[in-house]
Short mmCIF file of C-alpha atoms in Angstrom, two decimals:
data_model
loop_
_atom_site.label_atom_id
_atom_site.label_comp_id
_atom_site.label_asym_id
_atom_site.label_seq_id
_atom_site.Cartn_x
_atom_site.Cartn_y
_atom_site.Cartn_z
CA MET A 84 133.96 48.26 124.03
CA PRO A 85 133.01 52.38 122.93
CA ARG A 86 133.04 54.52 126.07
CA ALA A 87 131.81 57.88 126.15
CA GLY A 88 131.48 61.25 128.65
CA PRO A 89 128.85 64.34 128.60
CA GLY A 90 131.29 66.20 126.21
CA ARG A 91 129.90 63.92 122.82
CA PRO A 92 127.06 61.64 122.10
CA PRO A 93 128.01 58.34 122.83
CA GLN A 94 128.61 55.89 120.32
CA GLY A 95 127.35 52.42 120.51
CA GLN A 96 127.58 48.99 119.02
CA ARG A 97 126.12 46.10 118.07
CA PRO A 98 127.36 42.67 119.23
CA ALA A 99 127.40 39.91 117.20
CA VAL A 100 125.56 36.34 117.73
CA ARG A 101 126.66 33.04 116.28
CA VAL A 102 124.56 29.99 116.36
CA ARG A 103 127.30 28.32 118.86
CA ASP A 104 125.76 31.01 120.91
CA LEU A 105 122.73 29.34 121.58
CA LEU A 106 124.09 25.82 122.03
CA GLY A 107 126.18 27.90 125.01
CA GLY A 108 125.59 28.51 128.82
CA ASP A 109 124.46 31.46 128.30
CA ALA A 110 121.45 30.43 126.67
CA VAL A 111 119.35 28.91 129.67
CA GLY A 112 116.02 28.01 128.59
CA LEU A 113 116.25 27.54 125.25
CA GLU A 114 117.28 24.22 125.76
CA LEU A 115 118.65 23.31 122.50
CA ARG A 116 120.57 20.47 120.54
CA LEU A 117 122.64 19.58 117.46
CA GLN A 118 121.21 17.35 115.04
CA ALA A 119 123.46 18.71 111.90
CA GLY A 120 125.81 21.66 110.53
CA ARG A 121 128.23 21.73 112.89
CA LYS A 122 130.99 22.98 110.38
CA GLY A 123 127.87 26.27 110.39
CA LEU A 124 128.01 26.95 113.87
CA ASP A 125 130.13 29.98 113.49
CA ARG A 126 127.05 31.57 111.09
CA GLU A 127 125.76 34.87 112.52
CA VAL A 128 122.07 35.16 113.73
CA LEU A 129 121.90 39.40 112.99
CA LEU A 130 118.46 39.59 114.04
CA ALA A 131 116.16 38.97 116.91
CA ARG A 132 113.15 38.66 114.65
CA VAL A 133 112.65 34.85 113.40
CA GLN A 134 111.25 33.70 110.41
CA ARG A 135 109.06 30.79 109.24
CA PRO A 136 109.50 29.15 105.80
CA GLY A 137 106.31 29.07 105.16
CA LEU A 138 106.30 29.84 101.10
CA ALA A 139 109.84 28.92 100.83
CA LEU A 140 108.65 25.33 101.37
CA THR A 141 106.68 25.50 97.84
CA GLY A 142 110.13 26.81 95.90
CA TYR A 143 109.57 30.82 96.26
CA THR A 144 112.68 31.55 98.64
CA ASP A 145 112.76 35.48 97.69
CA TYR A 146 112.32 36.30 100.82
CA ILE A 147 115.30 34.31 103.11
CA ARG A 148 116.82 36.43 105.20
CA TYR A 149 120.60 35.90 106.11
CA GLY A 150 120.51 36.72 109.86
CA ARG A 151 117.32 35.50 110.92
CA VAL A 152 116.49 31.96 112.44
CA GLN A 153 114.66 29.93 110.65
CA ILE A 154 111.65 27.84 112.91
CA VAL A 155 110.04 24.45 111.95
CA GLY A 156 107.23 23.90 113.34
CA GLN A 157 104.60 21.18 113.25
CA SER A 158 102.71 22.55 110.10
CA GLU A 159 106.01 22.36 108.24
CA ILE A 160 107.14 18.84 109.15
CA GLY A 161 103.41 18.48 108.50
CA TYR A 162 103.37 19.82 104.93
CA LEU A 163 106.41 18.63 103.88
CA THR A 164 105.85 14.94 105.02
CA LYS A 165 102.62 14.94 102.63
CA LEU A 166 104.63 15.64 99.41
CA PRO A 167 106.10 12.74 97.30
CA ALA A 168 110.16 12.24 98.35
CA ARG A 169 111.73 13.59 95.13
CA ARG A 170 109.60 17.24 95.49
CA ARG A 171 110.38 16.92 98.89
CA ALA A 172 114.09 16.58 98.28
CA SER A 173 114.63 19.50 95.54
CA ILE A 174 112.73 22.37 97.47
CA LEU A 175 114.76 21.36 100.79
CA ALA A 176 117.90 21.16 98.21
CA ARG A 177 116.89 25.06 97.15
CA LEU A 178 116.14 25.80 100.46
CA ALA A 179 119.76 24.99 102.31
CA ARG A 180 121.08 26.44 98.98
CA CYS A 181 119.80 29.58 100.24
CA ARG A 182 122.08 31.62 102.78
CA ILE A 183 120.98 30.70 106.53
CA SER A 184 121.54 31.40 109.79
CA CYS A 185 120.03 27.80 110.75
CA PHE A 186 117.30 25.77 111.31
CA VAL A 187 115.09 25.20 114.46
CA VAL A 188 112.90 22.13 114.73
CA THR A 189 110.34 22.75 117.69
CA LYS A 190 108.67 20.36 119.47
CA GLY A 191 110.85 17.66 119.40
CA LEU A 192 110.06 16.91 115.66
CA THR A 193 112.04 14.66 113.94
CA PRO A 194 113.46 16.59 110.63
CA PRO A 195 112.84 15.36 107.44
CA ARG A 196 116.12 12.86 105.79
CA GLU A 197 116.27 15.50 102.67
CA LEU A 198 116.98 18.26 105.17
CA LEU A 199 119.40 16.77 107.53
CA ALA A 200 121.72 15.79 104.41
CA GLU A 201 121.48 19.32 102.67
CA ALA A 202 121.79 20.34 106.48
CA GLU A 203 125.37 18.60 106.73
CA ALA A 204 126.40 19.31 103.26
CA ARG A 205 126.08 23.45 103.26
CA GLY A 206 126.91 23.35 106.57
CA VAL A 207 123.51 24.93 107.93
CA PRO A 208 122.92 24.45 111.37
CA VAL A 209 120.04 21.96 112.25
CA LEU A 210 118.81 22.07 116.02
CA VAL A 211 116.45 21.01 117.99
CA THR A 212 114.35 21.69 120.79
CA ALA A 213 110.94 19.68 122.56
CA ALA A 214 109.51 23.11 123.11
CA GLU A 215 106.12 24.26 121.76
CA SER A 216 106.65 26.82 118.67
CA THR A 217 104.80 29.82 119.76
CA PRO A 218 106.82 30.16 123.98
CA PHE A 219 110.21 29.23 121.88
CA ILE A 220 109.78 31.68 119.67
CA LYS A 221 108.41 34.47 122.27
CA GLN A 222 111.75 33.12 124.38
CA LEU A 223 114.08 32.95 122.10
CA SER A 224 113.38 36.80 120.73
CA ALA A 225 113.74 37.71 123.97
CA PHE A 226 117.23 36.20 124.13
CA LEU A 227 118.75 37.24 121.00
CA GLU A 228 116.71 40.98 121.60
CA ASP A 229 119.32 41.54 124.60
CA ARG A 230 121.76 40.10 123.16
CA LEU A 231 121.95 41.85 119.92
CA ALA A 232 120.88 45.25 121.57
CA GLU A 233 123.21 47.64 120.85
CA ARG A 234 125.11 49.07 123.56
CA LEU A 235 128.18 51.16 125.17
CA HIS A 236 130.44 51.40 128.16
CA LEU A 237 129.72 54.83 129.90
CA HIS A 238 132.16 56.55 132.34
CA SER A 239 129.81 57.62 135.36
CA VAL A 240 127.81 56.29 137.97
CA LEU A 241 123.98 54.95 137.82
CA MET A 242 121.29 54.90 140.77
CA ASP A 243 118.55 54.18 141.47
CA VAL A 244 116.47 57.18 143.13
CA PHE A 245 113.29 57.46 144.12
CA GLY A 246 112.42 54.54 141.78
CA LEU A 247 113.66 57.02 138.77
CA GLY A 248 116.86 55.91 137.09
CA VAL A 249 119.90 58.48 138.17
CA LEU A 250 122.34 58.34 136.34
CA ILE A 251 125.73 60.74 137.31
CA THR A 252 128.29 61.76 134.91
CA GLY A 253 131.66 64.21 135.36
CA GLU A 254 135.45 63.81 135.03
CA SER A 255 137.38 61.41 136.82
CA GLY A 256 137.92 62.73 140.42
CA ILE A 257 134.76 65.44 140.52
CA GLY A 258 133.06 63.27 142.96
CA LYS A 259 130.46 61.11 141.36
CA SER A 260 131.16 58.15 144.03
CA GLU A 261 130.98 59.83 147.17
CA CYS A 262 128.08 61.49 145.57
CA ALA A 263 126.58 57.27 144.96
CA LEU A 264 127.42 56.62 148.75
CA ASP A 265 125.81 59.57 150.16
CA LEU A 266 122.86 58.64 148.21
CA ILE A 267 122.52 54.88 149.15
CA ASP A 268 123.53 55.96 153.27
CA ARG A 269 119.91 57.80 152.14
CA GLY A 270 118.02 54.82 151.52
CA HIS A 271 118.60 54.84 147.65
CA ARG A 272 120.10 52.49 145.86
CA LEU A 273 123.16 51.48 143.72
CA VAL A 274 123.33 50.15 140.05
CA ALA A 275 126.92 50.09 139.07
CA ASP A 276 129.29 52.52 139.60
CA ASP A 277 132.71 53.89 137.76
CA VAL A 278 131.49 51.66 134.79
CA VAL A 279 128.03 51.24 133.23
CA GLU A 280 127.03 49.15 130.76
CA ILE A 281 124.33 50.34 128.77
CA LYS A 282 122.10 48.67 126.56
CA ARG A 283 119.45 49.91 123.85
CA LEU A 284 116.44 47.93 124.53
CA ALA A 285 112.25 48.18 123.74
CA GLU A 286 111.40 50.52 126.95
CA GLY A 287 114.60 52.31 126.22
CA VAL A 288 117.99 52.95 127.48
CA VAL A 289 118.81 50.36 130.47
CA GLY A 290 122.04 49.91 132.45
CA ALA A 291 123.55 47.75 133.90
CA SER A 292 126.81 46.96 135.87
CA PRO A 293 129.75 44.56 134.62
CA GLU A 294 129.71 41.61 136.50
CA LEU A 295 133.37 42.14 137.38
CA THR A 296 132.08 45.23 139.30
CA ARG A 297 128.92 44.64 139.95
CA TYR A 298 128.21 45.56 144.27
CA HIS A 299 131.68 47.42 144.52
CA MET A 300 132.68 50.85 144.69
CA GLU A 301 136.06 52.56 144.52
CA LEU A 302 136.29 55.55 147.27
CA ARG A 303 139.66 57.65 146.53
CA GLY A 304 141.64 56.86 150.30
CA VAL A 305 139.25 53.97 151.28
CA GLY A 306 139.58 51.78 148.78
CA VAL A 307 137.16 49.14 147.42
CA ILE A 308 134.01 48.52 149.61
CA ASN A 309 130.98 45.72 148.42
CA ILE A 310 127.55 47.77 149.07
CA LYS A 311 125.95 44.66 149.15
CA ASP A 312 128.08 43.44 151.99
CA LEU A 313 128.14 46.83 153.84
CA TYR A 314 124.46 47.82 153.39
CA GLY A 315 122.52 44.82 152.34
CA VAL A 316 120.66 43.67 149.25
CA SER A 317 118.38 46.56 149.60
CA SER A 318 120.70 48.74 148.47
CA ILE A 319 121.27 47.83 145.06
CA ARG A 320 119.90 46.70 142.04
CA MET A 321 120.78 44.66 139.09
CA ALA A 322 119.31 46.98 136.21
CA LYS A 323 117.41 49.78 135.60
CA ARG A 324 116.14 52.46 133.12
CA VAL A 325 118.18 55.41 132.48
CA GLU A 326 115.86 58.38 132.93
CA LEU A 327 117.65 61.64 134.03
CA VAL A 328 121.40 62.47 133.58
CA VAL A 329 122.80 65.09 136.38
CA SER A 330 126.56 66.27 134.75
CA LEU A 331 128.85 67.13 138.01
CA GLU A 332 131.14 69.92 136.60
CA ARG A 333 133.50 72.10 138.34
CA TRP A 334 132.29 75.51 139.17
CA GLU A 335 133.51 78.09 137.09
CA SER A 336 133.76 81.51 138.18
CA GLY A 337 131.96 83.80 135.80
CA LYS A 338 130.22 81.41 133.59
CA GLU A 339 126.22 81.56 133.51
CA TYR A 340 124.35 78.54 135.12
CA ASP A 341 120.67 78.41 134.78
CA ARG A 342 118.66 78.81 138.19
CA LEU A 343 115.40 79.02 136.60
CA GLY A 344 115.38 75.72 135.46
CA LEU A 345 114.12 77.05 132.20
CA HIS A 346 116.53 75.30 129.48
CA ASP A 347 116.23 72.32 128.82
CA GLU A 348 118.86 70.29 127.63
CA GLN A 349 118.79 66.32 127.10
CA PHE A 350 121.60 64.17 126.71
CA PRO A 351 121.65 61.26 123.68
CA ILE A 352 122.43 57.64 124.48
CA LEU A 353 122.42 55.27 121.66
CA GLY A 354 119.82 57.68 120.02
CA ILE A 355 117.26 57.82 122.94
CA ASP A 356 117.51 61.71 124.10
CA VAL A 357 117.31 61.79 128.49
CA PRO A 358 116.51 64.91 130.13
CA LEU A 359 120.05 66.29 131.37
CA ILE A 360 120.87 68.63 134.43
CA ARG A 361 124.46 70.74 134.35
CA MET A 362 125.23 70.42 137.89
CA PRO A 363 127.93 72.65 139.23
CA VAL A 364 130.44 71.03 141.63
CA ALA A 365 131.72 73.58 144.71
CA PRO A 366 133.01 73.60 148.47
CA GLY A 367 130.09 73.30 150.04
CA ARG A 368 127.23 72.47 147.88
CA ASN A 369 125.50 68.98 148.62
CA ILE A 370 125.49 67.35 145.72
CA ALA A 371 123.86 64.22 146.60
CA ILE A 372 120.69 66.40 148.07
CA LEU A 373 120.69 68.67 145.01
CA VAL A 374 120.52 64.82 143.08
CA GLU A 375 117.66 63.85 145.07
CA VAL A 376 115.35 66.91 144.53
CA ALA A 377 116.44 66.95 140.53
CA ALA A 378 114.66 63.20 140.31
CA ARG A 379 111.64 64.63 143.13
CA ASN A 380 111.43 67.45 140.69
CA HIS A 381 111.59 65.57 137.49
CA LEU A 382 108.94 63.20 138.51
CA LEU A 383 106.48 65.96 139.59
CA LYS A 384 107.25 67.04 135.91
CA GLU A 385 106.36 63.73 134.24
CA ARG A 386 103.27 64.01 135.98
CA GLY A 387 102.45 66.98 134.64
CA TYR A 388 103.40 69.94 137.37
CA ASP A 389 107.45 72.26 136.36
CA ALA A 390 107.12 74.20 139.17
CA ALA A 391 109.26 76.85 137.62
CA ARG A 392 107.61 77.44 134.65
CA HIS A 393 104.29 78.16 137.12
CA PHE A 394 106.23 80.48 138.26
CA ALA A 395 107.20 82.21 135.30
CA GLU A 396 103.71 82.09 134.36
CA ARG A 397 102.76 83.59 137.65
CA VAL A 398 105.74 86.09 137.18
CA ASP A 399 104.59 87.30 133.30
CA GLU A 400 100.59 87.12 134.34
CA MET A 401 101.80 89.95 137.40
CA VAL A 402 104.36 92.19 135.10
CA GLY A 403 102.20 91.88 131.80
CA PRO A 404 102.05 89.58 128.94
CA VAL A 405 104.46 90.11 126.01
CA ARG A 406 103.06 89.36 122.69
CA GLY A 407 104.69 86.53 121.35
CA ALA A 408 106.84 85.67 124.15
CA ARG A 409 107.03 82.45 125.36
CA PRO A 410 106.46 81.66 129.57
CA GLY A 411 108.69 82.78 131.72
CA ARG A 412 110.63 84.78 129.00
CA ARG A 413 109.59 88.40 130.50
CA THR A 414 110.90 86.88 134.12
CA ALA A 415 114.24 85.95 132.21
CA ASP A 416 114.18 89.66 130.86
CA LEU A 417 114.12 90.14 134.37
CA ARG A 418 116.46 88.43 135.91
CA ARG A 419 119.06 89.85 133.54
CA ALA A 420 118.59 93.34 133.77
CA ARG A 421 118.94 93.46 137.42
CA ARG A 422 122.19 92.02 137.34
CA PRO A 423 124.51 94.14 137.43
CA ALA A 424 126.91 94.60 134.34
CA ALA A 425 130.34 94.11 136.13
CA ARG A 426 128.38 91.56 138.68
CA ARG A 427 130.72 87.65 138.97
CA ALA A 428 128.76 84.44 139.63
CA ARG A 429 129.36 83.03 143.46
CA PRO A 430 129.02 80.00 144.08
CA ARG A 431 125.55 78.84 146.13
#
């Protein structure tokens, strides 16, 4: 599984789903059983959107796509039963010759004998469920969207801070876990420590903890602790959408840091840009409080109030407008002009 840090855009991968996975223990609620085509259980399902044969049952199979589950419901079965036996056998033989991942017959209906015979001969799995077509399609699509979602692993910590998903990144040993523990002690919730599994879903990028490390945190000098046991169930969360990235960086003397908050950066995760804050780490800085304040400030921005830009606009009004300049440009120019050239950056 790919891993990445703030130095380069994280690259994900799409996992494969095989037909046999629809029959496994992970496919809770689908309640599918195999009727024919056992030798084709390793065929892949590549798309979360299912397909109904439709016109393919008349012999027009140009739009049958490999990788999509073919749903055969009451209307399809009803149409096939009204066809003459020879015509039905010809159509189903042509359909089975297409590259098809699998058929799913809903409502517990009995698949036509011709379909079972062709599927068995060509290794096309035929599955049956007792569920109605519409609710089953919704459930299957949700299952496939989760299993087929592009994903990656990030070396980071994911926290729920004031309901905001905050991903804390940084080099090993910089204090990510200690910062997260301080946040937990202040009433916030842990999603994942050390390794965060991130998926791209419809609502955005969502992070969770791998099953092995769930609820656990590793602290140098202390060892591995269980946050759920120490702080209770209110201190943990199973998954959270990533809405803000805080990158912890070691303080470098002489390096220019954003002091007004007017420079917006983005951290791309699986093709989605997430707001990024670079936070210098130096002795005496309470990183947990700074992360907390950053989360509060981001929530205010989402509600339409940007304190830094509001302040910059007020300064611009007092100093005088600069034609063609963006709000805050005069403020930044003044700040640079007032700083002596030989002055070195100091931790604050």
